[in-house]
PDB file of N, CA, C and O in Angstrom:
ATOM      1  N   UNK T   1      15.129  -5.474  -7.856  1.00 42.00           N
ATOM      2  CA  UNK T   1      14.456  -6.135  -7.553  1.00 42.00           C
ATOM      3  C   UNK T   1      13.097  -6.590  -6.714  1.00 42.00           C
ATOM      4  O   UNK T   1      13.195  -5.429  -6.060  1.00 42.00           O
ATOM      5  N   UNK T   2      12.094  -7.885  -6.772  1.00 44.00           N
ATOM      6  CA  UNK T   2      11.459  -7.983  -5.965  1.00 44.00           C
ATOM      7  C   UNK T   2      11.349  -7.624  -4.535  1.00 44.00           C
ATOM      8  O   UNK T   2      10.537  -7.303  -3.637  1.00 44.00           O
ATOM      9  N   UNK T   3      12.477  -7.610  -4.038  1.00 43.00           N
ATOM     10  CA  UNK T   3      12.983  -8.079  -2.655  1.00 43.00           C
ATOM     11  C   UNK T   3      13.142  -6.762  -2.225  1.00 43.00           C
ATOM     12  O   UNK T   3      13.484  -6.491  -0.486  1.00 43.00           O
ATOM     13  N   UNK T   4      13.891  -6.348  -3.149  1.00 41.00           N
ATOM     14  CA  UNK T   4      14.291  -4.694  -2.572  1.00 41.00           C
ATOM     15  C   UNK T   4      13.327  -3.475  -1.892  1.00 41.00           C
ATOM     16  O   UNK T   4      12.317  -3.550  -2.587  1.00 41.00           O
ATOM     17  N   UNK T   5      13.101  -3.749  -0.235  1.00 43.00           N
ATOM     18  CA  UNK T   5      12.268  -2.927  -0.208  1.00 43.00           C
ATOM     19  C   UNK T   5      11.923  -1.249  -0.430  1.00 43.00           C
ATOM     20  O   UNK T   5      13.162  -0.760  -0.267  1.00 43.00           O
ATOM     21  N   UNK T   6      10.957  -0.577  -0.090  1.00 41.00           N
ATOM     22  CA  UNK T   6      10.788   0.863   0.145  1.00 41.00           C
ATOM     23  C   UNK T   6      10.770   1.310   1.543  1.00 41.00           C
ATOM     24  O   UNK T   6      10.098   0.682   2.387  1.00 41.00           O
ATOM     25  N   UNK T   7      11.494   2.173   1.975  1.00 40.00           N
ATOM     26  CA  UNK T   7      11.423   2.550   2.911  1.00 40.00           C
ATOM     27  C   UNK T   7      11.190   3.872   3.248  1.00 40.00           C
ATOM     28  O   UNK T   7      10.845   4.907   2.436  1.00 40.00           O
ATOM     29  N   UNK T   8       9.734   3.856   4.374  1.00 44.00           N
ATOM     30  CA  UNK T   8       9.052   4.830   4.409  1.00 44.00           C
ATOM     31  C   UNK T   8       8.536   5.159   5.686  1.00 44.00           C
ATOM     32  O   UNK T   8       8.624   4.172   6.747  1.00 44.00           O
ATOM     33  N   UNK T   9       8.756   6.695   6.517  1.00 44.00           N
ATOM     34  CA  UNK T   9       8.804   6.939   7.570  1.00 44.00           C
ATOM     35  C   UNK T   9       7.339   7.716   7.711  1.00 44.00           C
ATOM     36  O   UNK T   9       6.743   8.327   6.825  1.00 44.00           O
ATOM     37  N   UNK T  10       6.703   6.675   9.006  1.00 42.00           N
ATOM     38  CA  UNK T  10       5.339   8.317   9.216  1.00 42.00           C
ATOM     39  C   UNK T  10       5.600   8.780   9.838  1.00 42.00           C
ATOM     40  O   UNK T  10       6.661   9.514  10.767  1.00 42.00           O
ATOM     41  N   UNK T  11       4.338   9.353  10.442  1.00 45.00           N
ATOM     42  CA  UNK T  11       4.729  10.240  10.560  1.00 45.00           C
ATOM     43  C   UNK T  11       4.964  10.434  12.774  1.00 45.00           C
ATOM     44  O   UNK T  11       5.905  11.062  13.195  1.00 45.00           O
ATOM     45  N   UNK T  12       5.307   9.055  13.345  1.00 44.00           N
ATOM     46  CA  UNK T  12       5.478   9.233  14.615  1.00 44.00           C
ATOM     47  C   UNK T  12       7.454   8.383  14.199  1.00 44.00           C
ATOM     48  O   UNK T  12       8.098   8.453  15.281  1.00 44.00           O
ATOM     49  N   UNK T  13       7.259   8.440  13.224  1.00 45.00           N
ATOM     50  CA  UNK T  13       9.063   8.212  13.006  1.00 45.00           C
ATOM     51  C   UNK T  13       9.026   6.930  12.647  1.00 45.00           C
ATOM     52  O   UNK T  13      10.092   6.188  12.781  1.00 45.00           O
ATOM     53  N   UNK T  14       8.289   5.708  12.634  1.00 45.00           N
ATOM     54  CA  UNK T  14       8.430   4.449  12.500  1.00 45.00           C
ATOM     55  C   UNK T  14       8.759   4.085  11.142  1.00 45.00           C
ATOM     56  O   UNK T  14       7.938   4.774   9.957  1.00 45.00           O
ATOM     57  N   UNK T  15       9.287   2.792  10.658  1.00 51.00           N
ATOM     58  CA  UNK T  15       9.878   2.597   9.947  1.00 51.00           C
ATOM     59  C   UNK T  15       9.080   1.713   8.921  1.00 51.00           C
ATOM     60  O   UNK T  15       8.630   1.009   9.564  1.00 51.00           O
ATOM     61  N   UNK T  16       8.959   1.343   7.725  1.00 64.00           N
ATOM     62  CA  UNK T  16       8.261   0.552   7.110  1.00 64.00           C
ATOM     63  C   UNK T  16       8.262   0.338   5.632  1.00 64.00           C
ATOM     64  O   UNK T  16       9.182   1.277   4.550  1.00 64.00           O
ATOM     65  N   UNK T  17       8.638  -1.142   5.532  1.00 63.00           N
ATOM     66  CA  UNK T  17       9.253  -1.223   4.053  1.00 63.00           C
ATOM     67  C   UNK T  17       8.221  -2.033   2.855  1.00 63.00           C
ATOM     68  O   UNK T  17       7.809  -3.031   3.093  1.00 63.00           O
ATOM     69  N   UNK T  18       7.444  -2.000   2.123  1.00 82.00           N
ATOM     70  CA  UNK T  18       6.541  -1.860   1.196  1.00 82.00           C
ATOM     71  C   UNK T  18       7.203  -2.399   0.063  1.00 82.00           C
ATOM     72  O   UNK T  18       8.741  -2.060  -0.483  1.00 82.00           O
ATOM     73  N   UNK T  19       7.382  -3.927   0.016  1.00 88.00           N
ATOM     74  CA  UNK T  19       8.023  -4.421  -1.311  1.00 88.00           C
ATOM     75  C   UNK T  19       7.449  -4.786  -2.098  1.00 88.00           C
ATOM     76  O   UNK T  19       6.684  -4.015  -2.617  1.00 88.00           O
ATOM     77  N   UNK T  20       8.597  -4.549  -3.425  1.00 89.00           N
ATOM     78  CA  UNK T  20       8.069  -3.725  -5.191  1.00 89.00           C
ATOM     79  C   UNK T  20       7.197  -4.872  -5.594  1.00 89.00           C
ATOM     80  O   UNK T  20       6.068  -4.407  -6.403  1.00 89.00           O
ATOM     81  N   UNK T  21       7.474  -6.391  -5.183  1.00 92.00           N
ATOM     82  CA  UNK T  21       6.195  -7.238  -5.224  1.00 92.00           C
ATOM     83  C   UNK T  21       4.736  -6.625  -4.961  1.00 92.00           C
ATOM     84  O   UNK T  21       3.513  -6.599  -5.523  1.00 92.00           O
ATOM     85  N   UNK T  22       4.686  -6.639  -3.823  1.00 92.00           N
ATOM     86  CA  UNK T  22       3.288  -5.964  -3.089  1.00 92.00           C
ATOM     87  C   UNK T  22       3.282  -4.414  -3.640  1.00 92.00           C
ATOM     88  O   UNK T  22       1.841  -4.284  -4.121  1.00 92.00           O
ATOM     89  N   UNK T  23       3.659  -4.020  -3.506  1.00 89.00           N
ATOM     90  CA  UNK T  23       3.713  -2.774  -4.583  1.00 89.00           C
ATOM     91  C   UNK T  23       3.020  -2.060  -5.628  1.00 89.00           C
ATOM     92  O   UNK T  23       2.224  -1.985  -5.735  1.00 89.00           O
ATOM     93  N   UNK T  24       3.862  -3.494  -6.575  1.00 90.00           N
ATOM     94  CA  UNK T  24       3.397  -3.790  -7.838  1.00 90.00           C
ATOM     95  C   UNK T  24       1.730  -3.974  -8.191  1.00 90.00           C
ATOM     96  O   UNK T  24       0.856  -3.315  -9.169  1.00 90.00           O
ATOM     97  N   UNK T  25       1.402  -5.087  -7.248  1.00 94.00           N
ATOM     98  CA  UNK T  25       0.356  -5.975  -7.313  1.00 94.00           C
ATOM     99  C   UNK T  25      -0.819  -5.097  -6.364  1.00 94.00           C
ATOM    100  O   UNK T  25      -1.947  -4.437  -7.304  1.00 94.00           O
ATOM    101  N   UNK T  26      -0.650  -3.761  -5.924  1.00 93.00           N
ATOM    102  CA  UNK T  26      -1.889  -3.151  -5.071  1.00 93.00           C
ATOM    103  C   UNK T  26      -1.767  -1.831  -6.131  1.00 93.00           C
ATOM    104  O   UNK T  26      -2.976  -1.538  -5.788  1.00 93.00           O
ATOM    105  N   UNK T  27      -0.908  -1.376  -6.771  1.00 91.00           N
ATOM    106  CA  UNK T  27      -0.825  -0.486  -7.869  1.00 91.00           C
ATOM    107  C   UNK T  27      -1.961  -0.926  -8.814  1.00 91.00           C
ATOM    108  O   UNK T  27      -3.329  -0.535  -9.332  1.00 91.00           O
ATOM    109  N   UNK T  28      -1.584  -2.196  -9.324  1.00 93.00           N
ATOM    110  CA  UNK T  28      -2.510  -2.982 -10.400  1.00 93.00           C
ATOM    111  C   UNK T  28      -3.893  -3.024  -9.954  1.00 93.00           C
ATOM    112  O   UNK T  28      -4.687  -2.941 -10.610  1.00 93.00           O
ATOM    113  N   UNK T  29      -4.375  -3.245  -8.447  1.00 94.00           N
ATOM    114  CA  UNK T  29      -5.631  -3.070  -8.151  1.00 94.00           C
ATOM    115  C   UNK T  29      -6.641  -1.962  -8.829  1.00 94.00           C
ATOM    116  O   UNK T  29      -7.470  -2.006  -8.280  1.00 94.00           O
ATOM    117  N   UNK T  30      -5.517  -0.847  -8.119  1.00 92.00           N
ATOM    118  CA  UNK T  30      -6.007   0.177  -7.610  1.00 92.00           C
ATOM    119  C   UNK T  30      -6.353   0.545  -9.131  1.00 92.00           C
ATOM    120  O   UNK T  30      -7.098   1.836  -9.237  1.00 92.00           O
ATOM    121  N   UNK T  31      -5.552   0.361  -9.842  1.00 91.00           N
ATOM    122  CA  UNK T  31      -5.905   0.484 -11.578  1.00 91.00           C
ATOM    123  C   UNK T  31      -7.174   0.238 -12.659  1.00 91.00           C
ATOM    124  O   UNK T  31      -7.960   0.730 -13.053  1.00 91.00           O
ATOM    125  N   UNK T  32      -7.404  -0.960 -11.434  1.00 93.00           N
ATOM    126  CA  UNK T  32      -8.217  -1.448 -11.945  1.00 93.00           C
ATOM    127  C   UNK T  32      -9.489  -1.056 -11.272  1.00 93.00           C
ATOM    128  O   UNK T  32     -10.694  -1.296 -11.560  1.00 93.00           O
ATOM    129  N   UNK T  33      -9.536  -0.628 -10.470  1.00 91.00           N
ATOM    130  CA  UNK T  33     -10.229   0.008  -9.793  1.00 91.00           C
ATOM    131  C   UNK T  33     -11.352  -0.622  -8.721  1.00 91.00           C
ATOM    132  O   UNK T  33     -12.164  -0.995  -8.099  1.00 91.00           O
ATOM    133  N   UNK T  34     -10.202  -2.228  -8.146  1.00 94.00           N
ATOM    134  CA  UNK T  34     -10.621  -2.719  -7.344  1.00 94.00           C
ATOM    135  C   UNK T  34     -10.439  -2.928  -6.137  1.00 94.00           C
ATOM    136  O   UNK T  34      -9.112  -3.368  -5.538  1.00 94.00           O
ATOM    137  N   UNK T  35     -10.739  -1.801  -5.171  1.00 94.00           N
ATOM    138  CA  UNK T  35     -10.904  -1.345  -3.937  1.00 94.00           C
ATOM    139  C   UNK T  35     -10.918  -2.559  -2.502  1.00 94.00           C
ATOM    140  O   UNK T  35     -10.258  -2.383  -2.065  1.00 94.00           O
ATOM    141  N   UNK T  36     -11.825  -3.280  -2.833  1.00 95.00           N
ATOM    142  CA  UNK T  36     -12.147  -4.189  -1.857  1.00 95.00           C
ATOM    143  C   UNK T  36     -11.065  -4.826  -1.756  1.00 95.00           C
ATOM    144  O   UNK T  36     -10.560  -5.269  -0.732  1.00 95.00           O
ATOM    145  N   UNK T  37     -10.530  -5.102  -3.544  1.00 96.00           N
ATOM    146  CA  UNK T  37      -9.589  -6.424  -3.048  1.00 96.00           C
ATOM    147  C   UNK T  37      -7.721  -5.621  -2.637  1.00 96.00           C
ATOM    148  O   UNK T  37      -7.566  -6.745  -2.528  1.00 96.00           O
ATOM    149  N   UNK T  38      -7.792  -4.663  -3.025  1.00 95.00           N
ATOM    150  CA  UNK T  38      -6.643  -4.165  -2.928  1.00 95.00           C
ATOM    151  C   UNK T  38      -6.925  -3.843  -1.241  1.00 95.00           C
ATOM    152  O   UNK T  38      -5.371  -4.291  -0.586  1.00 95.00           O
ATOM    153  N   UNK T  39      -7.796  -3.924  -0.417  1.00 94.00           N
ATOM    154  CA  UNK T  39      -7.470  -3.349   1.031  1.00 94.00           C
ATOM    155  C   UNK T  39      -7.425  -4.808   1.259  1.00 94.00           C
ATOM    156  O   UNK T  39      -6.514  -4.939   2.245  1.00 94.00           O
ATOM    157  N   UNK T  40      -8.505  -5.478   1.052  1.00 95.00           N
ATOM    158  CA  UNK T  40      -8.081  -6.961   1.422  1.00 95.00           C
ATOM    159  C   UNK T  40      -6.939  -7.714   0.889  1.00 95.00           C
ATOM    160  O   UNK T  40      -6.102  -8.389   1.768  1.00 95.00           O
ATOM    161  N   UNK T  41      -6.029  -7.621   0.177  1.00 95.00           N
ATOM    162  CA  UNK T  41      -4.530  -7.992  -0.206  1.00 95.00           C
ATOM    163  C   UNK T  41      -3.601  -7.353   0.403  1.00 95.00           C
ATOM    164  O   UNK T  41      -2.751  -7.788   1.173  1.00 95.00           O
ATOM    165  N   UNK T  42      -4.048  -6.186   1.128  1.00 93.00           N
ATOM    166  CA  UNK T  42      -2.853  -5.388   1.840  1.00 93.00           C
ATOM    167  C   UNK T  42      -2.982  -5.829   3.329  1.00 93.00           C
ATOM    168  O   UNK T  42      -1.892  -5.993   4.159  1.00 93.00           O
ATOM    169  N   UNK T  43      -4.273  -6.081   3.450  1.00 92.00           N
ATOM    170  CA  UNK T  43      -4.359  -6.705   5.133  1.00 92.00           C
ATOM    171  C   UNK T  43      -4.068  -7.802   4.846  1.00 92.00           C
ATOM    172  O   UNK T  43      -3.616  -7.826   6.017  1.00 92.00           O
ATOM    173  N   UNK T  44      -3.780  -8.593   3.772  1.00 94.00           N
ATOM    174  CA  UNK T  44      -3.532 -10.043   3.992  1.00 94.00           C
ATOM    175  C   UNK T  44      -1.852  -9.771   4.115  1.00 94.00           C
ATOM    176  O   UNK T  44      -1.209 -10.931   5.528  1.00 94.00           O
ATOM    177  N   UNK T  45      -1.227  -8.919   3.200  1.00 92.00           N
ATOM    178  CA  UNK T  45       0.340  -9.412   3.881  1.00 92.00           C
ATOM    179  C   UNK T  45       1.129  -8.487   4.849  1.00 92.00           C
ATOM    180  O   UNK T  45       1.779  -8.501   5.092  1.00 92.00           O
ATOM    181  N   UNK T  46       0.084  -7.148   5.365  1.00 91.00           N
ATOM    182  CA  UNK T  46       0.546  -6.165   6.120  1.00 91.00           C
ATOM    183  C   UNK T  46      -0.418  -6.040   7.351  1.00 91.00           C
ATOM    184  O   UNK T  46       0.535  -5.855   7.960  1.00 91.00           O
ATOM    185  N   UNK T  47      -0.809  -6.965   7.542  1.00 87.00           N
ATOM    186  CA  UNK T  47      -1.883  -6.982   8.812  1.00 87.00           C
ATOM    187  C   UNK T  47      -1.178  -7.692   9.815  1.00 87.00           C
ATOM    188  O   UNK T  47      -1.662  -7.158  10.913  1.00 87.00           O
ATOM    189  N   UNK T  48      -0.018  -8.606   9.758  1.00 89.00           N
ATOM    190  CA  UNK T  48       0.961  -8.855  10.809  1.00 89.00           C
ATOM    191  C   UNK T  48       2.203  -7.868  11.605  1.00 89.00           C
ATOM    192  O   UNK T  48       2.991  -8.533  11.874  1.00 89.00           O
ATOM    193  N   UNK T  49       2.236  -7.693  10.371  1.00 87.00           N
ATOM    194  CA  UNK T  49       3.237  -6.318  10.375  1.00 87.00           C
ATOM    195  C   UNK T  49       2.709  -4.678  11.408  1.00 87.00           C
ATOM    196  O   UNK T  49       2.202  -3.989  10.692  1.00 87.00           O
ATOM    197  N   UNK T  50       3.193  -4.451  12.334  1.00 87.00           N
ATOM    198  CA  UNK T  50       3.416  -3.495  13.176  1.00 87.00           C
ATOM    199  C   UNK T  50       3.329  -2.310  12.883  1.00 87.00           C
ATOM    200  O   UNK T  50       2.853  -1.374  12.956  1.00 87.00           O
ATOM    201  N   UNK T  51       4.967  -2.859  11.861  1.00 85.00           N
ATOM    202  CA  UNK T  51       5.216  -1.120  11.444  1.00 85.00           C
ATOM    203  C   UNK T  51       4.239  -0.771   9.595  1.00 85.00           C
ATOM    204  O   UNK T  51       4.493   0.300   9.479  1.00 85.00           O
ATOM    205  N   UNK T  52       3.313  -1.438   9.685  1.00 87.00           N
ATOM    206  CA  UNK T  52       2.609  -1.369   8.519  1.00 87.00           C
ATOM    207  C   UNK T  52       1.453  -0.391   8.851  1.00 87.00           C
ATOM    208  O   UNK T  52       0.643   0.009   8.467  1.00 87.00           O
ATOM    209  N   UNK T  53       0.749   0.006  10.251  1.00 89.00           N
ATOM    210  CA  UNK T  53      -0.374   0.281  10.911  1.00 89.00           C
ATOM    211  C   UNK T  53      -0.664   1.582   9.723  1.00 89.00           C
ATOM    212  O   UNK T  53      -1.713   1.696   9.957  1.00 89.00           O
ATOM    213  N   UNK T  54       0.467   2.116   9.644  1.00 89.00           N
ATOM    214  CA  UNK T  54       0.151   3.676   9.536  1.00 89.00           C
ATOM    215  C   UNK T  54      -0.566   3.584   7.948  1.00 89.00           C
ATOM    216  O   UNK T  54      -1.275   4.501   7.272  1.00 89.00           O
ATOM    217  N   UNK T  55       0.543   2.731   7.046  1.00 88.00           N
ATOM    218  CA  UNK T  55       0.067   2.603   5.689  1.00 88.00           C
ATOM    219  C   UNK T  55      -1.425   1.978   5.418  1.00 88.00           C
ATOM    220  O   UNK T  55      -2.291   2.547   5.122  1.00 88.00           O
ATOM    221  N   UNK T  56      -1.696   1.311   6.309  1.00 91.00           N
ATOM    222  CA  UNK T  56      -3.010  -0.019   6.282  1.00 91.00           C
ATOM    223  C   UNK T  56      -3.887   1.270   6.663  1.00 91.00           C
ATOM    224  O   UNK T  56      -5.140   1.426   5.878  1.00 91.00           O
ATOM    225  N   UNK T  57      -3.778   2.156   7.772  1.00 92.00           N
ATOM    226  CA  UNK T  57      -5.000   3.105   8.194  1.00 92.00           C
ATOM    227  C   UNK T  57      -5.085   4.057   6.506  1.00 92.00           C
ATOM    228  O   UNK T  57      -5.870   4.601   6.745  1.00 92.00           O
ATOM    229  N   UNK T  58      -4.069   4.801   6.700  1.00 92.00           N
ATOM    230  CA  UNK T  58      -4.045   5.609   5.282  1.00 92.00           C
ATOM    231  C   UNK T  58      -4.946   4.910   4.173  1.00 92.00           C
ATOM    232  O   UNK T  58      -5.760   5.519   3.871  1.00 92.00           O
ATOM    233  N   UNK T  59      -4.677   3.897   3.458  1.00 93.00           N
ATOM    234  CA  UNK T  59      -5.303   3.163   2.800  1.00 93.00           C
ATOM    235  C   UNK T  59      -6.477   2.758   3.026  1.00 93.00           C
ATOM    236  O   UNK T  59      -7.389   3.044   2.065  1.00 93.00           O
ATOM    237  N   UNK T  60      -6.449   2.223   3.790  1.00 93.00           N
ATOM    238  CA  UNK T  60      -8.273   2.307   4.606  1.00 93.00           C
ATOM    239  C   UNK T  60      -9.578   3.590   3.904  1.00 93.00           C
ATOM    240  O   UNK T  60     -10.403   3.593   3.700  1.00 93.00           O
ATOM    241  N   UNK T  61      -8.360   4.048   4.996  1.00 95.00           N
ATOM    242  CA  UNK T  61      -9.243   5.974   4.940  1.00 95.00           C
ATOM    243  C   UNK T  61      -9.579   6.049   3.306  1.00 95.00           C
ATOM    244  O   UNK T  61     -10.805   6.771   3.055  1.00 95.00           O
ATOM    245  N   UNK T  62      -8.668   6.095   2.752  1.00 95.00           N
ATOM    246  CA  UNK T  62      -8.376   6.729   0.986  1.00 95.00           C
ATOM    247  C   UNK T  62     -10.013   5.833   0.500  1.00 95.00           C
ATOM    248  O   UNK T  62     -10.526   5.650   0.096  1.00 95.00           O
ATOM    249  N   UNK T  63     -10.025   3.842   0.532  1.00 94.00           N
ATOM    250  CA  UNK T  63     -10.903   3.347   0.232  1.00 94.00           C
ATOM    251  C   UNK T  63     -12.504   3.412   0.390  1.00 94.00           C
ATOM    252  O   UNK T  63     -12.855   3.346   0.152  1.00 94.00           O
ATOM    253  N   UNK T  64     -12.174   4.229   1.442  1.00 94.00           N
ATOM    254  CA  UNK T  64     -14.181   4.174   2.578  1.00 94.00           C
ATOM    255  C   UNK T  64     -14.645   5.416   1.701  1.00 94.00           C
ATOM    256  O   UNK T  64     -15.311   5.340   1.764  1.00 94.00           O
ATOM    257  N   UNK T  65     -13.366   6.826   0.953  1.00 94.00           N
ATOM    258  CA  UNK T  65     -13.542   7.563   0.325  1.00 94.00           C
ATOM    259  C   UNK T  65     -13.772   7.524  -1.117  1.00 94.00           C
ATOM    260  O   UNK T  65     -14.038   8.488  -1.883  1.00 94.00           O
ATOM    261  N   UNK T  66     -13.551   6.489  -1.562  1.00 92.00           N
ATOM    262  CA  UNK T  66     -13.138   5.671  -2.958  1.00 92.00           C
ATOM    263  C   UNK T  66     -12.538   6.614  -3.547  1.00 92.00           C
ATOM    264  O   UNK T  66     -12.687   7.000  -4.691  1.00 92.00           O
ATOM    265  N   UNK T  67     -11.477   7.118  -3.176  1.00 93.00           N
ATOM    266  CA  UNK T  67      -9.992   8.154  -3.702  1.00 93.00           C
ATOM    267  C   UNK T  67      -9.415   7.207  -4.187  1.00 93.00           C
ATOM    268  O   UNK T  67      -8.246   7.006  -3.990  1.00 93.00           O
ATOM    269  N   UNK T  68      -9.494   6.473  -5.950  1.00 89.00           N
ATOM    270  CA  UNK T  68      -8.956   6.040  -6.145  1.00 89.00           C
ATOM    271  C   UNK T  68      -7.986   6.796  -6.917  1.00 89.00           C
ATOM    272  O   UNK T  68      -6.563   6.023  -6.842  1.00 89.00           O
ATOM    273  N   UNK T  69      -7.451   8.094  -6.878  1.00 91.00           N
ATOM    274  CA  UNK T  69      -6.276   8.595  -7.055  1.00 91.00           C
ATOM    275  C   UNK T  69      -5.758   9.001  -6.246  1.00 91.00           C
ATOM    276  O   UNK T  69      -4.161   9.094  -6.314  1.00 91.00           O
ATOM    277  N   UNK T  70      -6.297   9.044  -4.992  1.00 93.00           N
ATOM    278  CA  UNK T  70      -4.756   9.349  -3.565  1.00 93.00           C
ATOM    279  C   UNK T  70      -4.623   8.025  -3.433  1.00 93.00           C
ATOM    280  O   UNK T  70      -3.424   7.777  -2.846  1.00 93.00           O
ATOM    281  N   UNK T  71      -5.412   7.143  -3.784  1.00 92.00           N
ATOM    282  CA  UNK T  71      -4.704   5.644  -3.013  1.00 92.00           C
ATOM    283  C   UNK T  71      -3.431   5.255  -4.434  1.00 92.00           C
ATOM    284  O   UNK T  71      -2.292   5.312  -4.375  1.00 92.00           O
ATOM    285  N   UNK T  72      -3.923   5.560  -5.915  1.00 89.00           N
ATOM    286  CA  UNK T  72      -2.670   5.442  -6.410  1.00 89.00           C
ATOM    287  C   UNK T  72      -1.658   6.453  -6.136  1.00 89.00           C
ATOM    288  O   UNK T  72      -0.259   6.101  -6.650  1.00 89.00           O
ATOM    289  N   UNK T  73      -1.672   7.603  -5.975  1.00 89.00           N
ATOM    290  CA  UNK T  73      -0.353   8.341  -5.614  1.00 89.00           C
ATOM    291  C   UNK T  73      -0.133   8.359  -4.350  1.00 89.00           C
ATOM    292  O   UNK T  73       1.251   8.119  -3.911  1.00 89.00           O
ATOM    293  N   UNK T  74      -0.396   7.316  -2.979  1.00 88.00           N
ATOM    294  CA  UNK T  74       0.308   7.355  -2.010  1.00 88.00           C
ATOM    295  C   UNK T  74       0.698   6.030  -2.829  1.00 88.00           C
ATOM    296  O   UNK T  74       1.973   5.424  -1.897  1.00 88.00           O
ATOM    297  N   UNK T  75      -0.098   4.833  -3.331  1.00 87.00           N
ATOM    298  CA  UNK T  75       0.966   3.803  -3.788  1.00 87.00           C
ATOM    299  C   UNK T  75       2.523   3.884  -4.627  1.00 87.00           C
ATOM    300  O   UNK T  75       3.073   3.175  -4.463  1.00 87.00           O
ATOM    301  N   UNK T  76       2.238   4.955  -5.376  1.00 82.00           N
ATOM    302  CA  UNK T  76       3.738   6.005  -6.169  1.00 82.00           C
ATOM    303  C   UNK T  76       4.582   5.976  -5.086  1.00 82.00           C
ATOM    304  O   UNK T  76       5.384   5.618  -5.160  1.00 82.00           O
ATOM    305  N   UNK T  77       4.035   7.011  -4.342  1.00 81.00           N
ATOM    306  CA  UNK T  77       5.234   7.184  -3.341  1.00 81.00           C
ATOM    307  C   UNK T  77       6.164   6.237  -2.400  1.00 81.00           C
ATOM    308  O   UNK T  77       6.934   6.296  -2.095  1.00 81.00           O
ATOM    309  N   UNK T  78       4.911   5.129  -2.140  1.00 77.00           N
ATOM    310  CA  UNK T  78       5.723   3.957  -1.503  1.00 77.00           C
ATOM    311  C   UNK T  78       5.973   2.857  -2.688  1.00 77.00           C
ATOM    312  O   UNK T  78       6.742   2.206  -1.820  1.00 77.00           O
ATOM    313  N   UNK T  79       6.212   3.308  -3.860  1.00 73.00           N
ATOM    314  CA  UNK T  79       7.114   2.359  -4.727  1.00 73.00           C
ATOM    315  C   UNK T  79       8.358   2.605  -4.791  1.00 73.00           C
ATOM    316  O   UNK T  79       8.567   3.392  -5.005  1.00 73.00           O
ATOM    317  N   UNK T  80       8.758   1.283  -5.341  1.00 68.00           N
ATOM    318  CA  UNK T  80      10.658   1.988  -6.062  1.00 68.00           C
ATOM    319  C   UNK T  80      10.705   2.032  -7.673  1.00 68.00           C
ATOM    320  O   UNK T  80       9.570   2.273  -7.610  1.00 68.00           O
ATOM    321  N   UNK T  81      11.600   3.181  -7.180  1.00 64.00           N
ATOM    322  CA  UNK T  81      11.830   3.905  -8.263  1.00 64.00           C
ATOM    323  C   UNK T  81      11.918   3.578  -9.889  1.00 64.00           C
ATOM    324  O   UNK T  81      12.504   1.806  -9.555  1.00 64.00           O
TER     325      UNK T  81
END
């Protein structure tokens, strides 16, 4: 369901849960090529979550390079099965 979190661990070992609804929304924006909208939405939803810093940093780095393939792969890796 949409409230089921996906647990990911970053290099520091911190746990970060990406909700299914957000994963789906961000992936949809990535598929549309709306990189600015994707970063804005992720920042709105995750900006106050200290556990999401690594995810957001990686997302911004990929967005700065306009690496849409990398963004989609990262979102797929953080999305529920």
